Short mmCIF file of C-alpha atoms in Angstrom, two decimals:
data_model
loop_
_atom_site.label_atom_id
_atom_site.label_comp_id
_atom_site.label_asym_id
_atom_site.label_seq_id
_atom_site.Cartn_x
_atom_site.Cartn_y
_atom_site.Cartn_z
CA UNK A 62 -0.07 -0.16 0.00
CA UNK A 63 2.87 2.31 0.79
CA UNK A 64 4.09 2.24 -2.60
CA UNK A 65 0.64 3.53 -4.36
CA UNK A 66 1.97 7.24 -2.64
CA UNK A 67 5.19 6.87 -5.10
CA UNK A 68 2.87 6.64 -7.90
CA UNK A 69 3.28 9.27 -10.74
CA UNK A 70 2.04 11.84 -10.43
CA UNK A 71 2.79 11.86 -6.47
CA UNK A 72 1.20 15.18 -5.93
CA UNK A 73 -2.16 13.17 -6.67
CA UNK A 74 -1.22 9.54 -4.95
CA UNK A 75 0.43 10.78 -2.15
CA UNK A 76 -2.48 13.42 -0.99
CA UNK A 77 -5.37 10.30 -1.76
CA UNK A 78 -2.89 8.14 0.04
CA UNK A 79 -3.40 10.76 2.89
CA UNK A 80 -7.19 10.80 2.59
CA UNK A 81 -7.46 7.18 2.72
CA UNK A 82 -5.89 7.08 5.71
CA UNK A 83 -8.07 10.17 7.27
CA UNK A 84 -11.80 8.46 7.88
CA UNK A 85 -14.24 10.63 5.71
CA UNK A 86 -17.74 9.27 5.81
CA UNK A 87 -20.53 12.12 5.11
CA UNK A 88 -21.89 14.43 7.84
CA UNK A 89 -18.11 13.23 9.58
CA UNK A 90 -15.59 15.48 7.93
CA UNK A 91 -14.16 16.85 10.84
CA UNK A 92 -10.56 14.92 10.80
CA UNK A 93 -10.17 15.64 6.94
CA UNK A 94 -11.18 19.27 7.17
CA UNK A 95 -8.80 19.08 9.97
CA UNK A 96 -5.80 17.46 7.73
CA UNK A 97 -6.68 20.04 4.98
CA UNK A 98 -6.19 23.03 7.18
CA UNK A 99 -3.26 21.82 8.61
CA UNK A 100 -1.69 21.47 5.06
CA UNK A 101 -2.44 25.14 4.32
CA UNK A 102 -1.13 26.64 7.34
CA UNK A 103 1.91 24.48 6.80
CA UNK A 104 2.20 26.37 3.38
CA UNK A 105 0.60 29.59 4.80
CA UNK A 106 -2.32 29.81 2.79
CA UNK A 107 -5.11 31.55 3.62
CA UNK A 108 -8.43 29.63 4.14
CA UNK A 109 -12.05 29.67 5.93
CA UNK A 110 -14.91 27.56 6.94
CA UNK A 111 -17.72 29.02 5.61
CA UNK A 112 -21.45 28.54 7.56
CA UNK A 113 -22.15 25.11 5.29
CA UNK A 114 -19.23 23.92 6.72
CA UNK A 115 -16.89 23.80 3.44
CA UNK A 116 -13.33 24.90 3.28
CA UNK A 117 -12.13 27.22 0.95
CA UNK A 118 -8.12 27.52 0.60
CA UNK A 119 -6.60 30.22 -1.53
CA UNK A 120 -3.71 29.72 -3.44
CA UNK A 121 -1.97 32.55 -5.11
CA UNK A 122 -0.74 32.58 -8.41
CA UNK A 123 2.60 31.50 -9.73
CA UNK A 124 4.72 34.43 -11.27
CA UNK A 125 3.84 35.29 -14.67
CA UNK A 126 0.35 34.04 -14.16
CA UNK A 127 -1.03 36.92 -11.89
CA UNK A 128 -3.34 38.58 -14.58
CA UNK A 129 -5.42 35.15 -15.48
CA UNK A 130 -8.94 34.76 -14.16
CA UNK A 131 -9.39 33.71 -11.12
CA UNK A 132 -10.42 29.33 -11.21
CA UNK A 133 -12.09 28.00 -8.50
CA UNK A 134 -11.06 23.78 -8.28
CA UNK A 135 -14.01 22.16 -6.49
CA UNK A 136 -14.54 18.49 -4.72
CA UNK A 137 -16.23 17.00 -1.92
CA UNK A 138 -14.18 15.45 0.68
CA UNK A 139 -16.72 12.93 1.98
CA UNK A 140 -16.77 9.39 0.82
CA UNK A 141 -19.88 6.51 -0.01
CA UNK A 142 -19.27 4.18 3.35
CA UNK A 143 -20.20 0.20 2.09
CA UNK A 144 -18.56 -3.01 2.67
CA UNK A 145 -19.13 -6.47 1.30
CA UNK A 146 -20.93 -8.48 4.03
CA UNK A 147 -18.58 -9.99 6.55
CA UNK A 148 -16.52 -7.28 6.43
CA UNK A 149 -15.29 -5.96 9.82
CA UNK A 150 -14.02 -2.51 8.69
CA UNK A 151 -15.45 0.50 10.55
CA UNK A 152 -15.61 3.73 8.34
CA UNK A 153 -15.12 5.81 11.57
CA UNK A 154 -12.01 4.77 12.65
CA UNK A 155 -10.18 2.41 9.97
CA UNK A 156 -8.36 3.68 7.10
CA UNK A 157 -9.12 2.32 3.31
CA UNK A 158 -7.15 -0.26 2.54
CA UNK A 159 -5.44 0.21 -0.82
CA UNK A 160 -5.22 -2.42 -3.13
CA UNK A 161 -3.66 -2.42 -6.73
CA UNK A 162 -4.95 -5.10 -9.58
CA UNK A 163 -2.93 -4.32 -12.48
CA UNK A 164 -4.02 -1.01 -14.11
CA UNK A 165 -6.04 -0.21 -11.53
CA UNK A 166 -6.42 0.25 -7.52
CA UNK A 167 -9.39 -0.64 -5.67
CA UNK A 168 -9.97 -1.35 -1.89
CA UNK A 169 -10.17 -4.23 0.21
CA UNK A 170 -13.98 -4.98 0.94
CA UNK A 171 -15.29 -1.62 0.99
CA UNK A 172 -15.66 1.56 -1.33
CA UNK A 173 -12.36 3.20 -2.29
CA UNK A 174 -13.72 6.49 -2.44
CA UNK A 175 -11.47 7.60 -5.57
CA UNK A 176 -14.94 9.73 -6.18
CA UNK A 177 -14.46 12.21 -5.40
CA UNK A 178 -11.15 11.17 -2.99
CA UNK A 179 -9.09 12.08 -6.87
CA UNK A 180 -10.62 15.02 -7.22
CA UNK A 181 -9.79 16.64 -3.70
CA UNK A 182 -6.06 14.71 -3.94
CA UNK A 183 -5.34 16.73 -6.96
CA UNK A 184 -6.41 19.82 -5.37
CA UNK A 185 -4.41 19.29 -2.33
CA UNK A 186 -1.28 18.69 -5.08
CA UNK A 187 -2.19 22.64 -5.67
CA UNK A 188 -1.19 22.89 -1.66
CA UNK A 189 1.63 20.64 -1.41
CA UNK A 190 3.75 20.62 -4.79
CA UNK A 191 5.78 23.86 -5.59
CA UNK A 192 6.31 25.16 -9.45
CA UNK A 193 2.99 24.81 -10.70
CA UNK A 194 2.12 26.77 -12.71
CA UNK A 195 -2.28 28.80 -12.70
CA UNK A 196 -3.06 32.06 -12.23
CA UNK A 197 -5.21 32.84 -8.71
CA UNK A 198 -6.90 29.83 -7.15
CA UNK A 199 -9.66 29.11 -4.62
CA UNK A 200 -10.20 25.75 -3.45
CA UNK A 201 -13.38 24.74 -2.50
CA UNK A 202 -13.68 21.77 -0.64
CA UNK A 203 -17.57 20.68 0.24
CA UNK A 204 -18.76 18.45 2.62
CA UNK A 205 -21.55 16.14 2.81
CA UNK A 206 -22.05 15.49 -0.90
CA UNK A 207 -23.00 11.72 -0.78
CA UNK A 208 -26.13 12.07 1.77
CA UNK A 209 -27.67 15.61 -0.29
CA UNK A 210 -25.39 17.61 -1.43
CA UNK A 211 -26.11 19.59 1.72
CA UNK A 212 -22.21 21.36 1.53
CA UNK A 213 -23.35 22.69 -1.44
CA UNK A 214 -26.95 23.83 -0.74
CA UNK A 215 -25.62 25.76 2.21
CA UNK A 216 -22.36 27.13 0.61
CA UNK A 217 -22.17 30.81 1.46
CA UNK A 218 -22.83 33.26 -1.42
CA UNK A 219 -20.74 36.43 -1.83
CA UNK A 220 -17.46 34.97 -0.21
CA UNK A 221 -15.88 33.42 -3.05
CA UNK A 222 -13.96 35.92 -5.73
CA UNK A 223 -13.35 33.13 -8.78
CA UNK A 224 -14.85 33.21 -12.25
CA UNK A 225 -14.37 30.03 -13.53
CA UNK A 226 -15.28 26.98 -11.58
CA UNK A 227 -13.78 23.52 -12.49
CA UNK A 228 -15.57 20.62 -11.05
CA UNK A 229 -13.34 17.63 -10.89
CA UNK A 230 -16.18 14.89 -9.68
CA UNK A 231 -16.95 13.13 -13.15
CA UNK A 232 -16.07 9.52 -13.69
CA UNK A 233 -14.51 9.05 -17.45
CA UNK A 234 -11.67 10.37 -19.26
CA UNK A 235 -11.78 12.11 -22.39
CA UNK A 236 -15.01 13.65 -21.58
CA UNK A 237 -16.52 16.83 -20.29
CA UNK A 238 -19.55 17.27 -18.45
CA UNK A 239 -21.77 20.44 -19.25
CA UNK A 240 -25.14 19.36 -17.21
CA UNK A 241 -27.06 16.89 -14.95
CA UNK A 242 -29.65 16.03 -13.22
CA UNK A 243 -31.37 17.41 -10.18
CA UNK A 244 -32.90 15.11 -7.19
CA UNK A 245 -34.74 14.41 -3.92
CA UNK A 246 -35.62 11.89 -1.65
CA UNK A 247 -38.63 11.07 0.05
CA UNK A 248 -38.63 8.74 3.56
CA UNK A 249 -42.04 6.66 4.20
CA UNK A 250 -42.49 5.77 7.93
CA UNK A 251 -45.03 2.85 8.69
CA UNK A 252 -46.00 1.69 12.21
CA UNK A 253 -47.12 -1.42 12.45
CA UNK A 254 -48.70 -4.37 14.64
CA UNK A 255 -46.66 -6.91 16.12
CA UNK A 256 -48.29 -10.28 16.77
CA UNK A 257 -47.27 -13.43 18.75
CA UNK A 258 -45.82 -16.24 17.02
CA UNK A 259 -47.35 -19.01 18.02
CA UNK A 260 -46.88 -22.81 18.68
CA UNK A 261 -45.75 -25.00 15.42
CA UNK A 262 -44.13 -21.74 13.58
CA UNK A 263 -40.30 -21.54 12.28
CA UNK A 264 -38.21 -19.15 11.69
CA UNK A 265 -36.15 -18.62 8.55
CA UNK A 266 -32.98 -15.66 7.80
CA UNK A 267 -33.24 -14.76 3.92
CA UNK A 268 -30.27 -13.88 2.92
CA UNK A 269 -29.75 -12.38 -0.93
CA UNK A 270 -26.27 -11.16 -1.65
CA UNK A 271 -24.18 -11.15 -4.60
CA UNK A 272 -25.42 -8.23 -6.97
CA UNK A 273 -23.08 -5.38 -7.73
CA UNK A 274 -24.66 -2.19 -6.95
CA UNK A 275 -23.44 0.62 -7.73
CA UNK A 276 -24.37 4.26 -8.44
CA UNK A 277 -28.10 5.03 -8.07
CA UNK A 278 -27.76 8.05 -11.15
CA UNK A 279 -24.89 6.77 -13.34
CA UNK A 280 -25.47 2.77 -13.26
CA UNK A 281 -29.32 3.43 -12.98
CA UNK A 282 -29.32 2.66 -17.22
CA UNK A 283 -27.40 -0.79 -16.46
CA UNK A 284 -30.34 -2.46 -15.51
CA UNK A 285 -29.06 -4.05 -12.26
CA UNK A 286 -30.90 -6.02 -9.81
CA UNK A 287 -31.97 -4.21 -6.90
CA UNK A 288 -31.92 -6.13 -3.49
CA UNK A 289 -35.04 -4.42 -1.88
CA UNK A 290 -36.99 -5.19 -5.35
CA UNK A 291 -35.91 -8.57 -5.32
CA UNK A 292 -36.54 -9.27 -1.88
CA UNK A 293 -40.10 -8.07 -1.68
CA UNK A 294 -40.62 -10.25 -5.22
CA UNK A 295 -39.45 -13.36 -3.15
CA UNK A 296 -41.33 -12.18 -0.08
CA UNK A 297 -44.89 -11.56 -1.91
CA UNK A 298 -44.90 -15.56 -2.59
CA UNK A 299 -43.49 -16.52 1.00
CA UNK A 300 -46.52 -14.44 2.46
CA UNK A 301 -49.06 -15.34 -0.16
CA UNK A 302 -48.42 -19.27 -0.40
CA UNK A 303 -47.12 -20.04 2.39
CA UNK A 304 -48.26 -17.47 5.43
CA UNK A 305 -45.22 -16.21 6.13
CA UNK A 306 -44.87 -13.13 8.37
CA UNK A 307 -41.89 -10.41 8.13
CA UNK A 308 -39.98 -9.93 11.39
CA UNK A 309 -37.09 -8.09 10.40
CA UNK A 310 -35.56 -6.86 6.77
CA UNK A 311 -32.09 -4.76 6.55
CA UNK A 312 -31.22 -3.62 3.57
CA UNK A 313 -29.64 -1.04 1.75
CA UNK A 314 -26.95 1.40 3.35
CA UNK A 315 -26.97 4.92 0.81
CA UNK A 316 -29.72 6.99 -0.50
CA UNK A 317 -27.67 7.17 -3.76
CA UNK A 318 -26.48 3.37 -4.31
CA UNK A 319 -28.34 0.42 -6.13
CA UNK A 320 -28.73 -2.18 -2.92
CA UNK A 321 -26.60 -4.79 -3.52
CA UNK A 322 -27.30 -7.23 -0.16
CA UNK A 323 -30.90 -8.04 1.22
CA UNK A 324 -31.36 -9.73 4.68
CA UNK A 325 -34.57 -10.62 6.15
CA UNK A 326 -36.26 -12.65 8.85
CA UNK A 327 -39.40 -14.72 8.66
CA UNK A 328 -41.62 -16.84 10.30
CA UNK A 329 -44.20 -19.52 8.77
CA UNK A 330 -46.10 -22.61 9.74
CA UNK A 331 -43.38 -25.92 10.14
CA UNK A 332 -45.69 -27.71 7.61
CA UNK A 333 -45.02 -25.36 4.77
CA UNK A 334 -41.47 -25.14 4.85
CA UNK A 335 -40.44 -27.70 2.66
CA UNK A 336 -42.73 -26.00 0.16
CA UNK A 337 -41.00 -22.40 1.01
CA UNK A 338 -37.63 -24.11 0.49
CA UNK A 339 -38.55 -25.24 -2.98
CA UNK A 340 -39.89 -21.50 -4.03
CA UNK A 341 -36.86 -20.34 -3.07
CA UNK A 342 -34.57 -22.48 -4.83
CA UNK A 343 -36.99 -21.87 -7.85
CA UNK A 344 -36.85 -18.42 -7.63
CA UNK A 345 -32.88 -18.40 -7.05
CA UNK A 346 -33.07 -19.98 -10.93
CA UNK A 347 -35.86 -17.57 -12.29
CA UNK A 348 -33.56 -14.85 -11.05
CA UNK A 349 -30.47 -16.04 -12.50
CA UNK A 350 -32.17 -16.59 -15.96
CA UNK A 351 -33.43 -13.12 -15.82
CA UNK A 352 -30.61 -11.17 -14.65
CA UNK A 353 -27.59 -13.64 -14.18
CA UNK A 354 -25.40 -12.00 -17.57
CA UNK A 355 -25.23 -8.85 -15.45
CA UNK A 356 -25.42 -10.01 -12.39
CA UNK A 357 -23.57 -13.59 -12.39
CA UNK A 358 -22.90 -13.73 -8.64
CA UNK A 359 -26.73 -13.36 -7.50
CA UNK A 360 -27.19 -15.55 -4.66
CA UNK A 361 -30.23 -16.01 -2.18
CA UNK A 362 -30.22 -18.69 0.76
CA UNK A 363 -32.39 -18.92 3.61
CA UNK A 364 -30.83 -20.54 7.05
CA UNK A 365 -32.54 -21.49 10.24
CA UNK A 366 -32.95 -18.97 12.94
CA UNK A 367 -34.55 -18.64 16.17
CA UNK A 368 -38.00 -18.44 16.52
CA UNK A 369 -38.65 -14.99 17.94
CA UNK A 370 -41.62 -13.83 20.00
CA UNK A 371 -43.48 -11.61 17.94
CA UNK A 372 -43.65 -10.73 14.26
CA UNK A 373 -45.13 -8.32 11.74
CA UNK A 374 -48.95 -9.28 11.80
CA UNK A 375 -50.08 -10.87 8.67
CA UNK A 376 -52.09 -8.19 7.60
CA UNK A 377 -49.20 -5.76 8.17
CA UNK A 378 -46.88 -8.05 6.12
CA UNK A 379 -48.80 -8.37 3.02
CA UNK A 380 -49.52 -4.52 3.16
CA UNK A 381 -46.32 -3.19 3.50
CA UNK A 382 -44.52 -6.08 0.91
CA UNK A 383 -46.71 -5.04 -1.27
CA UNK A 384 -46.08 -1.25 -1.03
CA UNK A 385 -42.51 -2.67 -2.07
CA UNK A 386 -43.17 -4.68 -4.58
CA UNK A 387 -45.32 -1.76 -6.29
CA UNK A 388 -42.84 1.22 -5.61
CA UNK A 389 -41.38 2.39 -8.60
CA UNK A 390 -37.74 1.76 -9.13
CA UNK A 391 -35.40 2.40 -11.87
CA UNK A 392 -35.28 3.89 -15.51
CA UNK A 393 -38.58 6.12 -16.15
CA UNK A 394 -37.84 8.03 -18.67
CA UNK A 395 -35.28 8.73 -21.39
CA UNK A 396 -34.42 12.21 -22.52
CA UNK A 397 -36.13 13.59 -25.49
CA UNK A 398 -33.27 15.97 -26.35
CA UNK A 399 -30.13 14.14 -25.65
CA UNK A 400 -30.12 10.49 -26.75
CA UNK A 401 -29.12 7.74 -24.91
CA UNK A 402 -29.26 10.03 -21.60
CA UNK A 403 -31.75 9.22 -18.78
CA UNK A 404 -34.22 11.68 -17.55
CA UNK A 405 -36.27 10.27 -14.85
CA UNK A 406 -35.43 7.65 -12.41
CA UNK A 407 -35.93 6.59 -9.04
CA UNK A 408 -34.22 4.46 -6.70
CA UNK A 409 -35.57 2.16 -4.09
CA UNK A 410 -32.90 2.44 -1.92
CA UNK A 411 -33.20 1.25 2.08
CA UNK A 412 -35.55 -0.85 3.73
CA UNK A 413 -35.09 -1.31 7.43
CA UNK A 414 -38.06 -2.89 9.55
CA UNK A 415 -38.19 -4.24 12.99
CA UNK A 416 -39.59 -3.93 16.49
CA UNK A 417 -43.01 -2.25 14.93
CA UNK A 418 -41.37 0.15 12.87
CA UNK A 419 -40.72 0.66 9.26
CA UNK A 420 -38.72 3.40 7.31
CA UNK A 421 -38.02 2.79 3.86
CA UNK A 422 -36.07 5.55 1.66
CA UNK A 423 -36.17 6.41 -2.20
CA UNK A 424 -34.08 9.24 -4.27
CA UNK A 425 -35.92 10.31 -7.40
CA UNK A 426 -33.67 12.14 -10.32
CA UNK A 427 -34.63 14.37 -12.97
CA UNK A 428 -33.23 16.69 -15.37
CA UNK A 429 -36.89 17.82 -15.21
CA UNK A 430 -37.77 19.45 -11.52
CA UNK A 431 -41.67 18.35 -12.30
CA UNK A 432 -40.72 15.10 -13.48
CA UNK A 433 -38.74 14.60 -10.46
CA UNK A 434 -41.34 15.43 -7.94
CA UNK A 435 -43.93 13.67 -9.86
CA UNK A 436 -42.10 10.51 -9.03
CA UNK A 437 -41.69 11.48 -5.48
CA UNK A 438 -46.06 11.98 -6.10
CA UNK A 439 -45.94 8.35 -7.18
CA UNK A 440 -44.01 6.48 -4.35
CA UNK A 441 -45.79 8.99 -1.93
CA UNK A 442 -49.22 7.28 -3.00
CA UNK A 443 -48.04 3.58 -3.06
CA UNK A 444 -46.78 3.97 0.77
CA UNK A 445 -49.38 6.42 1.63
CA UNK A 446 -51.81 3.88 0.81
CA UNK A 447 -51.14 1.59 3.52
CA UNK A 448 -50.93 4.20 6.25
CA UNK A 449 -47.42 5.20 6.06
CA UNK A 450 -45.90 8.93 6.60
CA UNK A 451 -44.28 10.21 3.56
CA UNK A 452 -41.64 13.23 4.11
CA UNK A 453 -39.95 14.78 1.33
CA UNK A 454 -36.03 15.89 1.60
CA UNK A 455 -34.93 19.46 0.13
CA UNK A 456 -34.73 18.87 -3.86
CA UNK A 457 -31.92 20.15 -5.68
CA UNK A 458 -31.42 21.61 -8.98
CA UNK A 459 -30.05 20.25 -12.21
CA UNK A 460 -27.29 21.88 -13.93
CA UNK A 461 -28.64 23.26 -17.34
CA UNK A 462 -25.71 23.32 -20.28
CA UNK A 463 -24.31 26.38 -21.62
CA UNK A 464 -23.88 26.45 -25.03
CA UNK A 465 -21.72 29.71 -24.84
CA UNK A 466 -19.61 28.56 -22.31
CA UNK A 467 -15.92 29.89 -22.71
CA UNK A 468 -14.52 27.40 -20.37
CA UNK A 469 -15.81 24.44 -22.59
CA UNK A 470 -14.98 25.94 -25.40
CA UNK A 471 -11.43 26.31 -23.66
CA UNK A 472 -11.09 22.79 -22.30
CA UNK A 473 -12.36 21.55 -25.89
CA UNK A 474 -9.67 22.87 -27.42
CA UNK A 475 -6.68 22.04 -24.61
CA UNK A 476 -8.07 18.15 -24.77
CA UNK A 477 -7.61 18.37 -29.06
CA UNK A 478 -4.32 20.27 -28.73
CA UNK A 479 -3.51 17.25 -26.02
CA UNK A 480 -5.23 13.98 -26.87
CA UNK A 481 -5.55 14.87 -30.62
CA UNK A 482 -9.63 14.61 -30.69
CA UNK A 483 -12.33 16.68 -28.93
CA UNK A 484 -13.75 15.20 -25.92
CA UNK A 485 -17.12 13.90 -25.60
CA UNK A 486 -19.58 16.38 -24.26
CA UNK A 487 -22.04 14.62 -21.97
CA UNK A 488 -24.92 15.65 -20.05
CA UNK A 489 -25.06 12.75 -17.15
CA UNK A 490 -27.93 11.49 -14.87
CA UNK A 491 -26.11 12.57 -11.44
CA UNK A 492 -26.40 14.68 -8.65
CA UNK A 493 -23.29 16.79 -9.60
CA UNK A 494 -22.64 19.63 -7.46
CA UNK A 495 -22.54 22.39 -10.20
CA UNK A 496 -26.36 22.59 -10.49
CA UNK A 497 -26.22 23.37 -6.81
CA UNK A 498 -23.42 25.52 -6.89
CA UNK A 499 -24.41 27.29 -9.71
CA UNK A 500 -27.52 28.28 -8.01
CA UNK A 501 -25.28 30.17 -5.42
CA UNK A 502 -23.15 31.81 -7.89
CA UNK A 503 -24.73 32.20 -11.28
CA UNK A 504 -22.29 34.19 -12.95
CA UNK A 505 -19.71 31.26 -12.75
CA UNK A 506 -18.41 29.57 -15.89
CA UNK A 507 -18.81 25.66 -15.19
CA UNK A 508 -17.50 22.61 -16.50
CA UNK A 509 -16.89 18.87 -14.65
CA UNK A 510 -14.31 16.38 -15.55
CA UNK A 511 -12.14 13.62 -14.15
CA UNK A 512 -10.51 10.22 -14.01
CA UNK A 513 -11.75 7.01 -15.32
CA UNK A 514 -13.61 5.17 -11.99
CA UNK A 515 -16.07 2.10 -11.84
CA UNK A 516 -18.13 0.89 -9.90
CA UNK A 517 -18.53 4.31 -7.45
CA UNK A 518 -20.89 3.61 -4.35
CA UNK A 519 -19.66 -0.19 -4.71
CA UNK A 520 -16.86 -2.15 -2.71
CA UNK A 521 -16.10 -3.05 -6.57
CA UNK A 522 -15.44 0.95 -6.78
CA UNK A 523 -12.00 1.16 -8.68
CA UNK A 524 -9.86 3.78 -10.39
CA UNK A 525 -7.76 3.58 -13.79
CA UNK A 526 -4.17 4.53 -12.58
CA UNK A 527 -3.31 5.72 -16.20
CA UNK A 528 -6.02 7.87 -16.99
CA UNK A 529 -5.09 9.85 -13.19
CA UNK A 530 -2.04 10.92 -14.98
CA UNK A 531 -3.59 11.79 -18.41
CA UNK A 532 -6.06 13.66 -15.94
CA UNK A 533 -3.64 15.60 -13.83
CA UNK A 534 -2.10 16.89 -17.38
CA UNK A 535 -4.86 18.04 -18.51
CA UNK A 536 -5.75 19.97 -15.56
CA UNK A 537 -2.48 21.69 -15.37
CA UNK A 538 -2.37 22.46 -19.46
CA UNK A 539 -6.15 24.16 -18.63
CA UNK A 540 -4.89 26.28 -15.73
CA UNK A 541 -1.99 27.39 -17.73
CA UNK A 542 -4.54 28.41 -20.72
CA UNK A 543 -6.77 30.80 -18.68
CA UNK A 544 -6.85 34.04 -19.99
CA UNK A 545 -6.49 36.92 -18.61
CA UNK A 546 -9.26 39.50 -16.67
CA UNK A 547 -10.86 40.95 -19.30
#
């Protein structure tokens, strides 16, 4: 692992190692902010924390570049915290253990945090490396992006002085992102009746595992399995055909991650156990036929469990599970203006149930605000229909492409000069902070780019090492090309 920090460019990999050594879950960024503040102090760089918890570090221009337009480099410092089942990793205290795999770096059974740690590490490079050529910079390290863009949403207007924003949080090289979807969450809360578990009942723990998971915006178009939808589908059979009742469910960990695993406990009459087991095997075979090509590691199994004193009532088991079966999930509409881009989607992200209370979290995205909220209304109606209470989280805006963007034209020219081709211009189905930041600073000219990162928001997350070097060179060349102030 210590050798990774020596990979070129050291300006990125040494700093990324520092980030991996520093716990930084969403809403728990205190340690990483202290690290960044100390680095700024060590270099004598002015910095401040705004009221939203975001850190801004000012880096003076290098000699000969003092007349250039001021550029804001921006990344978020938090990371999605997902681990494979069986992992003992504690994201609040343990460092991320990086693993080399050919040209890729991944983590040991956890998310890597390359999203958006590579971008943040690049920004740190301008704090640690001497001799880089650039105009005046503001380094904007935002917090709590993965939990709901709250750092960006609470950014103080008027405090930053830059004119151009380079967001370093996209995940495919040779591309420039010039627009993104907005989004909004909802949480359905359901208080249910528990009833005694009588004689002649047995309990089963059901584990649905092996799905890939992934980013609920970028990866939603891939048709990956959603653990919550698949578990609900099987439980419908168990409840309807074998008089099963739900005891508990634990599935999903993040609103913006497609759930990879679901764990449920049920009770059912002992006399129906053999038919239940046969139905489970048949279900496993059906799902492998349906999605085995894209989800080859899918598995579902049931094991004996201790019989609990209480379980969800039969009526509430059926009602709640039917709501999960009927809840919208996945791609809902494709864009009519940008070919191949998802317009509207929703992710059935988290299901937690036990001790008389159930909570379901869904996350909707769309490049059209009314379509985003229409999807939230559909999900709300499904859960209100069973008597659940539904609360909507704050929505965040999308980022509308600017056909006259000067920085996009500059970045295209620099890209063609370096790589012999123009970058692909993309609008992505994900909640980049640019949409929110642009609402705070409407005059900013913005573009987003980054190295190649795969399987973000899952323990299979990995970053392509050669692309990181090209990303760094491209960033340096772009900063040298920034024009003088008008």
